[in-house]
Coordinates of C-alpha atoms in Angstrom, one line a residue:
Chain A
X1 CA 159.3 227.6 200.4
X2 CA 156.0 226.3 201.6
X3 CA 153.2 227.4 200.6
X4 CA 149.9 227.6 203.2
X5 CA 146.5 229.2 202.8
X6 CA 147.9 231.2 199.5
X7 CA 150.6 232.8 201.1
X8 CA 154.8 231.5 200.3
X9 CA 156.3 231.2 203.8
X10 CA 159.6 231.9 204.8
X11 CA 161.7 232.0 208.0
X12 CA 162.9 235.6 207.0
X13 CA 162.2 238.0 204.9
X14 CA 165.9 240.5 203.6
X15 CA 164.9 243.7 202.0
X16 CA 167.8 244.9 199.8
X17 CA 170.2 242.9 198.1
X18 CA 173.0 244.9 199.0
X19 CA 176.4 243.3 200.3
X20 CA 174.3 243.5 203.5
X21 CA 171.1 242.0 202.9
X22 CA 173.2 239.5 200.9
X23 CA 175.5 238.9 204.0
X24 CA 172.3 238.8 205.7
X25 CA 170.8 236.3 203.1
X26 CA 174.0 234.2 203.4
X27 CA 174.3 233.8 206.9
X28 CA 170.2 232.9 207.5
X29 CA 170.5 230.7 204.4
X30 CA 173.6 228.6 205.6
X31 CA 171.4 228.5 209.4
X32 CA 169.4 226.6 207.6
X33 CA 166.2 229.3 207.3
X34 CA 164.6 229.6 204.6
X35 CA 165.2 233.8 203.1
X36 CA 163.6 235.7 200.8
X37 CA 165.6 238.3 199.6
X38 CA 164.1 241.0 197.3
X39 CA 165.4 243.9 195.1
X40 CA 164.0 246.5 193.6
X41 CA 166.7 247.2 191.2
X42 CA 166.9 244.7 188.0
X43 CA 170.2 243.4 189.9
X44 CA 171.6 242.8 192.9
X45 CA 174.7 243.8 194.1
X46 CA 173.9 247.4 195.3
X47 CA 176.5 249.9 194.9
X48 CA 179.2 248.1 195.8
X49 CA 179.0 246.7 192.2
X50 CA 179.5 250.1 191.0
X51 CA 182.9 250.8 192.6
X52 CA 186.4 250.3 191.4
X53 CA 188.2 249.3 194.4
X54 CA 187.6 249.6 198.0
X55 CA 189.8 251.1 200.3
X56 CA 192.5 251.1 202.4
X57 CA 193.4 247.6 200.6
X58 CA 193.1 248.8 196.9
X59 CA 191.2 245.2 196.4
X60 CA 189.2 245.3 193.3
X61 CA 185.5 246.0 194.7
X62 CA 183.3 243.7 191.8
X63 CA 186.5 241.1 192.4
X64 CA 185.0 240.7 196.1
X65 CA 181.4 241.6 195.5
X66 CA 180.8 239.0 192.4
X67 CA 181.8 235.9 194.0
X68 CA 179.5 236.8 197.1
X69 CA 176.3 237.6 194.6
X70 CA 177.1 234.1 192.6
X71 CA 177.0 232.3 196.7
X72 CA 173.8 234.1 197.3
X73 CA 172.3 233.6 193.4
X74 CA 173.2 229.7 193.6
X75 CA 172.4 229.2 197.7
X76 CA 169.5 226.7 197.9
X77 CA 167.8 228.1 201.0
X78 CA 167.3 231.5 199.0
X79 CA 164.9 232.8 197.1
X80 CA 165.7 235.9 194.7
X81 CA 163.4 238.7 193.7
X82 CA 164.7 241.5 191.9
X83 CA 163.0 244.3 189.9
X84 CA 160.7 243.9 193.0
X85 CA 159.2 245.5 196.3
X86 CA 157.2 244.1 199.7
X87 CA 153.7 246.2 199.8
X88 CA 151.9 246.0 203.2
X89 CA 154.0 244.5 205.4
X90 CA 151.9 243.5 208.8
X91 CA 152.1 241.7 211.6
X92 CA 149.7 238.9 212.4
X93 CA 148.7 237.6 215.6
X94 CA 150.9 235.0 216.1
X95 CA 153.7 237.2 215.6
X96 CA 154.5 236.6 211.9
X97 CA 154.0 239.0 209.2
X98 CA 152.3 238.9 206.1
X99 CA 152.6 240.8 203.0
X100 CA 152.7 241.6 199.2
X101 CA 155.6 240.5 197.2
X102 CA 155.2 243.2 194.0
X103 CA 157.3 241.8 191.0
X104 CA 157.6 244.2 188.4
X105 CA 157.7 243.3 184.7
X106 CA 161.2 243.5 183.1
X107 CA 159.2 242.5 179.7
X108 CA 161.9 239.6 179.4
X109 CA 161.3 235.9 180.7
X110 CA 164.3 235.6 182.8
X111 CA 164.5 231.7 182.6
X112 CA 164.3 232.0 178.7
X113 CA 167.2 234.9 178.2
X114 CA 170.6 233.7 177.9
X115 CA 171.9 237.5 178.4
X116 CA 173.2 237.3 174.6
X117 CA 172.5 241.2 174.3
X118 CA 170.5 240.6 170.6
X119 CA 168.3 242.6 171.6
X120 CA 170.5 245.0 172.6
X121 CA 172.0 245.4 169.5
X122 CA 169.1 245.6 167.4
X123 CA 167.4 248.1 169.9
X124 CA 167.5 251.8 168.0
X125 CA 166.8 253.6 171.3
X126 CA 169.5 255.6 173.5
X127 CA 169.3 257.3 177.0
X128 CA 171.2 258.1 179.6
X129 CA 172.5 255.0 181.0
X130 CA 172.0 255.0 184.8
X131 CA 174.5 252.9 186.0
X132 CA 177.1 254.7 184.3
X133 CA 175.7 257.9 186.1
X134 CA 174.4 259.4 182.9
X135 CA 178.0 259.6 181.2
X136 CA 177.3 257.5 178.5
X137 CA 173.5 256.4 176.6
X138 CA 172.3 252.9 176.6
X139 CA 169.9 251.1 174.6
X140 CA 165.9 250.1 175.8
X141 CA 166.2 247.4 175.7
X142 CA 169.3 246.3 177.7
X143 CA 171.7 244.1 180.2
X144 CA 172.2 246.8 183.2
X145 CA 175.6 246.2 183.4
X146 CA 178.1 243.7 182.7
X147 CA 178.4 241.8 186.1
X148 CA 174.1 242.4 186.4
X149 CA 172.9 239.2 188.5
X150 CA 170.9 238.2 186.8
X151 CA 172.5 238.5 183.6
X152 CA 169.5 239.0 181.9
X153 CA 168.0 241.6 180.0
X154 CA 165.2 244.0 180.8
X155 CA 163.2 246.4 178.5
X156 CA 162.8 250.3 179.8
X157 CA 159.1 250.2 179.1
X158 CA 158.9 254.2 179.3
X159 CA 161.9 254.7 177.0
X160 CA 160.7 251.9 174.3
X161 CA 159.4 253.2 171.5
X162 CA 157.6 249.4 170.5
X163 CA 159.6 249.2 167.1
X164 CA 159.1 245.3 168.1
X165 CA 163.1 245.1 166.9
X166 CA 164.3 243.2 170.0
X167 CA 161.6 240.8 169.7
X168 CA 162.5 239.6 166.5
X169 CA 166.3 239.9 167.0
X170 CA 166.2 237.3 170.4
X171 CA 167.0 233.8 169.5
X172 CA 166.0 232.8 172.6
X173 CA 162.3 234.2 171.8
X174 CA 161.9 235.8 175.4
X175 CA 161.4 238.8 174.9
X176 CA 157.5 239.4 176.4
X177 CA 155.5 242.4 175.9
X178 CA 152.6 240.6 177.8
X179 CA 154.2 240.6 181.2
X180 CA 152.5 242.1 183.7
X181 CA 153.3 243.2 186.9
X182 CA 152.9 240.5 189.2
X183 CA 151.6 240.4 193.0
X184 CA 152.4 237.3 195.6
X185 CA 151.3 237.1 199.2
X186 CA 154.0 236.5 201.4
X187 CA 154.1 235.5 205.0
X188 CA 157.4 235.4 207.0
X189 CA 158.7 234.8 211.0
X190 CA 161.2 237.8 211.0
X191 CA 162.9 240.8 209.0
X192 CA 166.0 242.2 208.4
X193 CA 165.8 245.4 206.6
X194 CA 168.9 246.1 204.2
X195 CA 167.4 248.7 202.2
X196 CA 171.1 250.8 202.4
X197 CA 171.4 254.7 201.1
X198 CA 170.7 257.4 198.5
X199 CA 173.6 259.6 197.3
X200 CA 173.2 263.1 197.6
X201 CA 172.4 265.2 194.9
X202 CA 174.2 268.0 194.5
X203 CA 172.2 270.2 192.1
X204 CA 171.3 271.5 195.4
X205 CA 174.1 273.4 196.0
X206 CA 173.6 276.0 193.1
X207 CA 176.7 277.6 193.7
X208 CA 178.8 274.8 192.6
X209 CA 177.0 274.5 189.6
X210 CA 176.7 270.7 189.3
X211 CA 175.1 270.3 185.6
X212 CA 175.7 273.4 184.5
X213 CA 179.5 273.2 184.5
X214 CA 180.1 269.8 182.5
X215 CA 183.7 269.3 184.4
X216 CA 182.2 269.3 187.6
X217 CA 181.1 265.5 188.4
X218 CA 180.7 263.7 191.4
X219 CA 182.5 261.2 193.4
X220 CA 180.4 258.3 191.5
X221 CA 180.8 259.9 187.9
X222 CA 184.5 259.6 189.0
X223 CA 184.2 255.7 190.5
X224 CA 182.6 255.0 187.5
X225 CA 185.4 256.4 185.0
X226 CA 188.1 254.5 187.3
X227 CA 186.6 251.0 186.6
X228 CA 187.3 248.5 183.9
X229 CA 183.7 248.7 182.7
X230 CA 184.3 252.6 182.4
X231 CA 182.1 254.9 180.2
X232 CA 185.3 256.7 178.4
X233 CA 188.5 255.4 177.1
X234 CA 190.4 257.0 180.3
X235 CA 189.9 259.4 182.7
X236 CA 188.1 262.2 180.8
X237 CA 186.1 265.5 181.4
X238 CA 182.7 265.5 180.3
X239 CA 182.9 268.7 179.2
X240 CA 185.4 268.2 176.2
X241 CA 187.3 264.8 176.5
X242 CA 190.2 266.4 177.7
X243 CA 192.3 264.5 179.8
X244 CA 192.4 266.4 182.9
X245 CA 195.6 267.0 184.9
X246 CA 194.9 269.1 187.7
X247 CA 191.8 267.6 189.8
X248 CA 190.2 269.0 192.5
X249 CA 188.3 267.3 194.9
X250 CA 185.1 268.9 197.5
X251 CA 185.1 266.7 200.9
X252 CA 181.5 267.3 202.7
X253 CA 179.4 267.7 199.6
X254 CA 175.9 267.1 201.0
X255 CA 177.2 266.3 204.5
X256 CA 177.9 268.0 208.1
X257 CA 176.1 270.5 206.5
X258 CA 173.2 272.3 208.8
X259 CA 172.2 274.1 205.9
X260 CA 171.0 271.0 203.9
X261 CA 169.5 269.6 206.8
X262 CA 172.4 266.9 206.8
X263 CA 174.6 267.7 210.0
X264 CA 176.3 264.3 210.0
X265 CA 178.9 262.9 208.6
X266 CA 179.2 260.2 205.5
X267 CA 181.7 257.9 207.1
X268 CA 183.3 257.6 203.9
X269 CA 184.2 260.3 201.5
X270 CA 187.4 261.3 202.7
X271 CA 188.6 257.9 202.2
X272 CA 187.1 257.4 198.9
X273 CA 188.5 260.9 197.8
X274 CA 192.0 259.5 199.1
X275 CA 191.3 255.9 197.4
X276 CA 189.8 257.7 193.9
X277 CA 193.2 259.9 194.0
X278 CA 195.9 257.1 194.2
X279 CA 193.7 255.7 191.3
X280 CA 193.8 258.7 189.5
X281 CA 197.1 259.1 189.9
X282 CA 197.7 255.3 188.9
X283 CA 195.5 256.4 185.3
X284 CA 196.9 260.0 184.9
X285 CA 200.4 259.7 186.4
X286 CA 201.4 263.6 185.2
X287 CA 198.1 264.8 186.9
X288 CA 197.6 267.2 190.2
X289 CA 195.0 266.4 192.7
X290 CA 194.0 268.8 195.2
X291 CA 191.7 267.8 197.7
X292 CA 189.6 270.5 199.7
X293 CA 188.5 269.3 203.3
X294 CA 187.2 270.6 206.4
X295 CA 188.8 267.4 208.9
X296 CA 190.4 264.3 207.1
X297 CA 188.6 261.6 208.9
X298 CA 190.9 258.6 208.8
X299 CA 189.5 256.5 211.4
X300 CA 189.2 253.0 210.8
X301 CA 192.3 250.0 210.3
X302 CA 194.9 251.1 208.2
X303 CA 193.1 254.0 207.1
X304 CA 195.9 256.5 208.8
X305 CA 198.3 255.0 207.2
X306 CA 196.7 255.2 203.7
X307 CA 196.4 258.6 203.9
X308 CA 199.8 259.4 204.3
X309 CA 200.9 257.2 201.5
X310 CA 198.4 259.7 199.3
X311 CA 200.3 262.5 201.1
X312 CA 203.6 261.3 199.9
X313 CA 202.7 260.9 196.4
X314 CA 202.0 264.2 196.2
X315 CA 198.1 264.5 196.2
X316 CA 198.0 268.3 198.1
X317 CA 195.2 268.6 201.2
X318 CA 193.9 272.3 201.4
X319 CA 192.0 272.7 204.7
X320 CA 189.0 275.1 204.0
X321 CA 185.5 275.1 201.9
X322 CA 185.0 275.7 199.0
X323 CA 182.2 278.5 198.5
X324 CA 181.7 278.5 194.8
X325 CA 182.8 277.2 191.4
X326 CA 182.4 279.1 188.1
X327 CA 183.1 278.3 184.8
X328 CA 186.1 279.8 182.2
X329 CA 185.7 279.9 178.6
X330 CA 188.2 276.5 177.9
X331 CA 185.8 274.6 180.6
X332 CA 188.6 274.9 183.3
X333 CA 186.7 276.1 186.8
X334 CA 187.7 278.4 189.1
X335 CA 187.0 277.7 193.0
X336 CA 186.4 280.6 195.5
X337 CA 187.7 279.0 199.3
X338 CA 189.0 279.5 202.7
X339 CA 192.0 278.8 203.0
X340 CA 191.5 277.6 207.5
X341 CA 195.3 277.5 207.8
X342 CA 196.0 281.5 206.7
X343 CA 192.5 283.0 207.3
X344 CA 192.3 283.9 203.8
X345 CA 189.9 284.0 200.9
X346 CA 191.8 281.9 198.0
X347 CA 190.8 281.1 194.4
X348 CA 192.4 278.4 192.6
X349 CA 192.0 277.3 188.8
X350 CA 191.2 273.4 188.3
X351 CA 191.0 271.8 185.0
X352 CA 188.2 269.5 186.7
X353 CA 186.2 269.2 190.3
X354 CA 185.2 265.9 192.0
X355 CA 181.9 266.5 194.8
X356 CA 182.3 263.7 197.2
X357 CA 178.9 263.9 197.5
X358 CA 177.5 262.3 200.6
X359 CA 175.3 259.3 202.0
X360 CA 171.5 260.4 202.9
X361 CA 169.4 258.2 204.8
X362 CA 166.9 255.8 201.7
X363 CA 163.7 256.5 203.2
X364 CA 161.6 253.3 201.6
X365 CA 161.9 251.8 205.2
X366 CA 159.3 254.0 206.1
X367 CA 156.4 252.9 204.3
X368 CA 157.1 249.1 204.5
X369 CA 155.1 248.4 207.0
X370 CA 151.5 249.0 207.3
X371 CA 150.5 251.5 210.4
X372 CA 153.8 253.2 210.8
X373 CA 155.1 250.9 213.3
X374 CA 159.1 251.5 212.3
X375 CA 160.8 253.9 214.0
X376 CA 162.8 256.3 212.0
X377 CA 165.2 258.2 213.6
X378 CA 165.8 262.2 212.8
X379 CA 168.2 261.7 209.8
X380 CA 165.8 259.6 208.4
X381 CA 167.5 256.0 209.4
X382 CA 165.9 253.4 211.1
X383 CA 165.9 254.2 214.5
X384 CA 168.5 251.3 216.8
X385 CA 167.1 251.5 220.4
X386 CA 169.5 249.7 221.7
X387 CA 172.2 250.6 219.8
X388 CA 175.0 249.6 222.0
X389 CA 173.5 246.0 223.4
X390 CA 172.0 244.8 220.9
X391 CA 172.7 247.0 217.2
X392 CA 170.5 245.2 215.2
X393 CA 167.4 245.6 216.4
X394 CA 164.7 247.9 215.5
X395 CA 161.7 249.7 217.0
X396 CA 159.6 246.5 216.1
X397 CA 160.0 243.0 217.7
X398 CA 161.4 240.8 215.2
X399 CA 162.5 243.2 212.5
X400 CA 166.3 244.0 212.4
X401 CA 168.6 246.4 210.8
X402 CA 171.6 245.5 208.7
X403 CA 174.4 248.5 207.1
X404 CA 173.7 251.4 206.0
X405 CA 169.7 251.4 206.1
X406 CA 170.4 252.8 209.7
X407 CA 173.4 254.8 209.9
X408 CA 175.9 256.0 207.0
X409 CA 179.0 253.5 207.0
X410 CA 181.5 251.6 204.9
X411 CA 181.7 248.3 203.4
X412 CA 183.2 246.5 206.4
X413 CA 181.4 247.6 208.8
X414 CA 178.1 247.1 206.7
X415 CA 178.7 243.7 206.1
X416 CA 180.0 243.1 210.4
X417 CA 176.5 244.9 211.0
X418 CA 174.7 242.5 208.6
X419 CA 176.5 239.6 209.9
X420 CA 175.2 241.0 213.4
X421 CA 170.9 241.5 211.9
X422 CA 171.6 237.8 211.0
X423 CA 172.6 236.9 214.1
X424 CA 170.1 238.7 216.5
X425 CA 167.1 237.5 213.9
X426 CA 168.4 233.4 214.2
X427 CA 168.3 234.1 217.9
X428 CA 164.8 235.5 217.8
X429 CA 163.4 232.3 215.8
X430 CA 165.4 230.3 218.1
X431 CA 163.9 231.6 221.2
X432 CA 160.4 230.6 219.2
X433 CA 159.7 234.5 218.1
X434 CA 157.6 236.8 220.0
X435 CA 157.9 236.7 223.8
Chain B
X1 CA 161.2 229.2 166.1
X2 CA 162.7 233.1 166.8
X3 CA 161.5 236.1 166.2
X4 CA 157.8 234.0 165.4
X5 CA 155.7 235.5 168.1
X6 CA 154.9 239.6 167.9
X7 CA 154.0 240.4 171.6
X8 CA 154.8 244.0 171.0
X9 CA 151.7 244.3 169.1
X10 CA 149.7 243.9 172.5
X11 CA 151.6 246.6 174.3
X12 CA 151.0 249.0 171.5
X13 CA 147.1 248.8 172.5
X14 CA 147.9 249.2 175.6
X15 CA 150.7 252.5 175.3
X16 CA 151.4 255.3 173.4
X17 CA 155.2 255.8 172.3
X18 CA 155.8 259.9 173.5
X19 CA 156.1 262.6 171.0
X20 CA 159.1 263.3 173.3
X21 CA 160.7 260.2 173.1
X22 CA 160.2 259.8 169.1
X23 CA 162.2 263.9 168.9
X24 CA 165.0 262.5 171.1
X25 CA 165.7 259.5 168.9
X26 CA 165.5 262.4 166.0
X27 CA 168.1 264.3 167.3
X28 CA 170.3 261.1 168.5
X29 CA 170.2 259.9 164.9
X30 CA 171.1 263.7 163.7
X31 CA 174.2 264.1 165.8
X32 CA 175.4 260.4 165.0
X33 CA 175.4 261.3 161.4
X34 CA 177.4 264.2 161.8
X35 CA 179.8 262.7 164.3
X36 CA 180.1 259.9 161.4
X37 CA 180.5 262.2 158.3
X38 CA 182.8 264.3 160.7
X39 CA 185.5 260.9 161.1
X40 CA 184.6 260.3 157.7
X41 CA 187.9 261.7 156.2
X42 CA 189.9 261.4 159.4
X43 CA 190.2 261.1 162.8
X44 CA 189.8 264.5 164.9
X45 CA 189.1 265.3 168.4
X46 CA 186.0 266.4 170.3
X47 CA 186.7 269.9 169.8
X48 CA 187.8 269.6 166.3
X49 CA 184.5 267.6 165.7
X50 CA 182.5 270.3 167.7
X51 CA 184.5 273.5 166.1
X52 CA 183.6 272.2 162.5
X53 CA 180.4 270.5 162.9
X54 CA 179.3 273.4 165.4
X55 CA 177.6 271.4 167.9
X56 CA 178.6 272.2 171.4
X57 CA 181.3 270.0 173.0
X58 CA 179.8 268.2 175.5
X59 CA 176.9 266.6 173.4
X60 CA 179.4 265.8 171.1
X61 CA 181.2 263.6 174.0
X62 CA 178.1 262.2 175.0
X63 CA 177.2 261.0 171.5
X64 CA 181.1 260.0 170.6
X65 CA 181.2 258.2 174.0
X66 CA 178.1 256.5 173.9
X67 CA 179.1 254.9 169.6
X68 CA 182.4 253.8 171.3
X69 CA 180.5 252.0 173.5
X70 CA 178.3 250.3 170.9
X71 CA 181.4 249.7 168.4
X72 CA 181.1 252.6 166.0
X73 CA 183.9 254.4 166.9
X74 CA 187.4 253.3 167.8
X75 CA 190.0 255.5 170.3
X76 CA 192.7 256.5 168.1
X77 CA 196.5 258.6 169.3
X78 CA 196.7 261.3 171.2
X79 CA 197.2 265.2 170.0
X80 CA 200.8 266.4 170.8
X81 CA 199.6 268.0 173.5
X82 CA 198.9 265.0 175.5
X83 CA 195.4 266.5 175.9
X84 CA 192.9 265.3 173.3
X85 CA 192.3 261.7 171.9
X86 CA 191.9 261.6 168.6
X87 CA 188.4 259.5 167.3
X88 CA 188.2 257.4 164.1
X89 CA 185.5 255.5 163.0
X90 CA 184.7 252.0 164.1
X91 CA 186.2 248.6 161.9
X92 CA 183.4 246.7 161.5

């Protein structure tokens, strides 16, 4: 990093420190560029970290993702921000582009904190703990998860209640009420936006009764109770803590779906309904798991073939949508489909339901830079122009694109597509920038 | 030396704690006390916890879940049924 007229330069600037915009970090970094890579969230990792294991290969997800955030954490030519967002991105004369580096205050001096969890401990607090998708409560003042990078400790400013009780517990004394947020000016030769996707929420769809009917989670909640790190002791409903043994699972929640405005599809829920069913299986062995689709989209390498191995151990496929869930009295649901094959309306009792809910475009992208220069296509994903010759690029000279901040896709293809932004941006500091 | 400096003391000029925020803590204390007198005698299940304590079921996992998680509560066998773990209060 060098630092001229006030501002910290650097060859390129990676927004989101997803496995893309890490791929994306790696591969500048290991060019020899100097990256800055910033996160908002208090790690990196993205929600790849979140997963069990990835699919068709059953590889544990965190087993593939750590060792990838460690080479990015430890890589000399990059520098990390997380808990942190670029304001006022703009392009300067010479082509380069200056902006606002905004560090947020995670109340915690991350050189000092050891990640011992003290503070954690002593912290009387508890809310919903968003990385476990609101299963379980966690503490104020707290690690995010167990495989955060950094491992280091943040305090939930709006949820503390200032009792001063993690302060006096750290042995480390860096705990700091005094931080405040922090602003930088910035200036870098090129861009690669990584900035990935939102999930869909489906409290939208009232008739399925999402958070009204405890047993009906979503795809995450599930992911989430499938991992080591999991928020139960096994797979368990919500609802009761009954071990459930007869799962149903909703393909398309939130996608090719005119009616939410989301006509496209996720590229990944049917396999991560297939993949979350072998694991269920694999945790509930006596269970049933039905899963509800409209087309089983098994497209990519060895995907086919995982299918059919769910098919043949007995996980049942019922073409048709389902219309609505209701509730029972004993927290079981009952879902009202169409059954495609017969033409017939159907209901069917479950014990619990699984939305695979959907990928929806993260619309930050649009307000990074400063005049509306980025085009966003109509889902809401930064537009590719030239999609076929040269993927990467954007709508702006010297900006790219890397997974699934422009089109939904899976982990593969999201890191191919960031090794491709990496690739295209080299080549456009190579060729001395702007034409 | 730790626990010397009292930082917090400057964020409390600068921020209120919410009225909100000081009831939830209330009622998270409330239902941890019952969940603990409840295991006090012997371990039970969610719904047995919930049936006798007459809280409703799912608040009663969230609560269970979330003093598993911090070491207060320990899994313990299943029912017969195969259905229901029972809960029994943490070691330590």
């Amino acid at each position: 990093m060098q630092k001229e007229s006030g501002h910290a330069e650097y060859d390129v600037l990676v927004v989101g420190g997803g496995i893309a915009g890490q791929e994306a970090a790696l591969n500048m970094g290991s060019m020899g560029y100097q990256v800055l890579l910033v996160e908002k969230d208090l790690s990196m990792g993205g929600k790849m970290l979140q997963l069990s294991k990835v699919f068709p290969t059953l590889d544990c997800a965190a087993c593939i993702a750590t060792p990838k955030v460690s080479e990015t954490a430890r890589h000399p030519n990059i520098t990390i921000f997380t808990n942190s967002e670029m304001k006022d991105l703009s392009r300067e004369e010479n082509g380069s582009f200056s902006g606002i580096l905004v560090k947020s205050p995670r109340y915690i001096d991350e050189h000092a904190c050891t990640g011992c969890q003290d503070c954690e401990e002593a912290c009387p607090v508890i809310v919903r703990d968003q990385y476990q998708y609101n299963l379980v409560g966690r503490k104020a003042a707290y690690i995010p998860f167990s495989i955060a990078s950094p491992r280091v400790a943040a305090i939930d400013i709006d949820n503390c209640i200032l009792c001063g009780a993690c302060e006096r517990a750290c042995p480390a004394d860096a705990v700091d009420f005094r931080q405040e947020k922090e602003e930088m000016p910035v200036r870098v030769k090129t861009v690669i936006i990584a900035t990935g996707f939102r999930l869909f929420d489906p409290t939208v769809i009232e008739r399925y009764n999402y958070r009204k009917l405890r047993n009906v989670i979503t795809s995450m909640q599930m992911e989430r109770q499938l991992v080591p790190t999991r928020p139960y002791n096994n797979v368990l409903r919500p609802g009761d803590g009954k071990m459930p043994d007869n799962i149903a699972y909703l393909l398309c929640t939130g996608s090719r779906d005119e009616t939410l405005g989301n006509p496209i599809c996720s590229q990944v829920c049917c396999m991560y309904s297939i993949k979350q069913a072998q694991l269920v299986l694999g945790a509930l062995p006596m269970a049933d798991v039905t899963i509800y689709y409209i087309d089983i989209r098994a497209f990519g390498k060895g995907f086919e073939e995982f299918y059919r191995q769910t098919f043949d151990m007995g996980v049942e496929f019922v073409k048709g949508k389902v219309a609505e869930i209701d509730g029972e009295e004993d927290g079981d649901l009952i879902l009202k489909y169409e059954d495609v094959e017969t033409s017939t309306i159907k209901e069917a009792r479950h014990d619990m339901v699984v939305l695979s809910v959907g990928i929806l475009a993260n619309r930050d992208p649009e307000n990074l830079f400063t005049g509306g220069e980025l085009d966003i296509d109509e889902y809401g994903y930064v537009r590719q122009p030239a999609q076929l010759s040269s993927p990467a690029s954007t709508s702006m000279e010297g900006v790219f694109v890397a997974g699934t901040a422009s089109a939904p896709m899976d982990i593969p293809d999201s890191i191919s597509s960031a090794g491709a932004a990496a690739a295209e941006a080299a080549g456009y500091l190579r060729k001395g920038m702007m034409k | 030396m730790p626990g010397s400096k009292k930082t917090v003391d400057e964020m409390k000029k600068k921020r209120e704690v919410s009225p909100q925020l000081r009831e939830s803590l209330k009622e998270y204390n409330r239902i941890r006390k019952i969940i603990i007198s409840e295991l006090g005698s012997e371990p039970k299940t969610i719904p047995e916890i919930a049936r006798s304590s007459g809280l409703e079921e799912n608040t009663v996992t969230y609560h269970l879940m979330t003093m598993m998680k911090y070491g207060e509560i320990e899994e313990d066998r299943m029912d017969d049924m195969d259905e229901y773990y029972y809960y029994r209060l943490g070691s330590d």
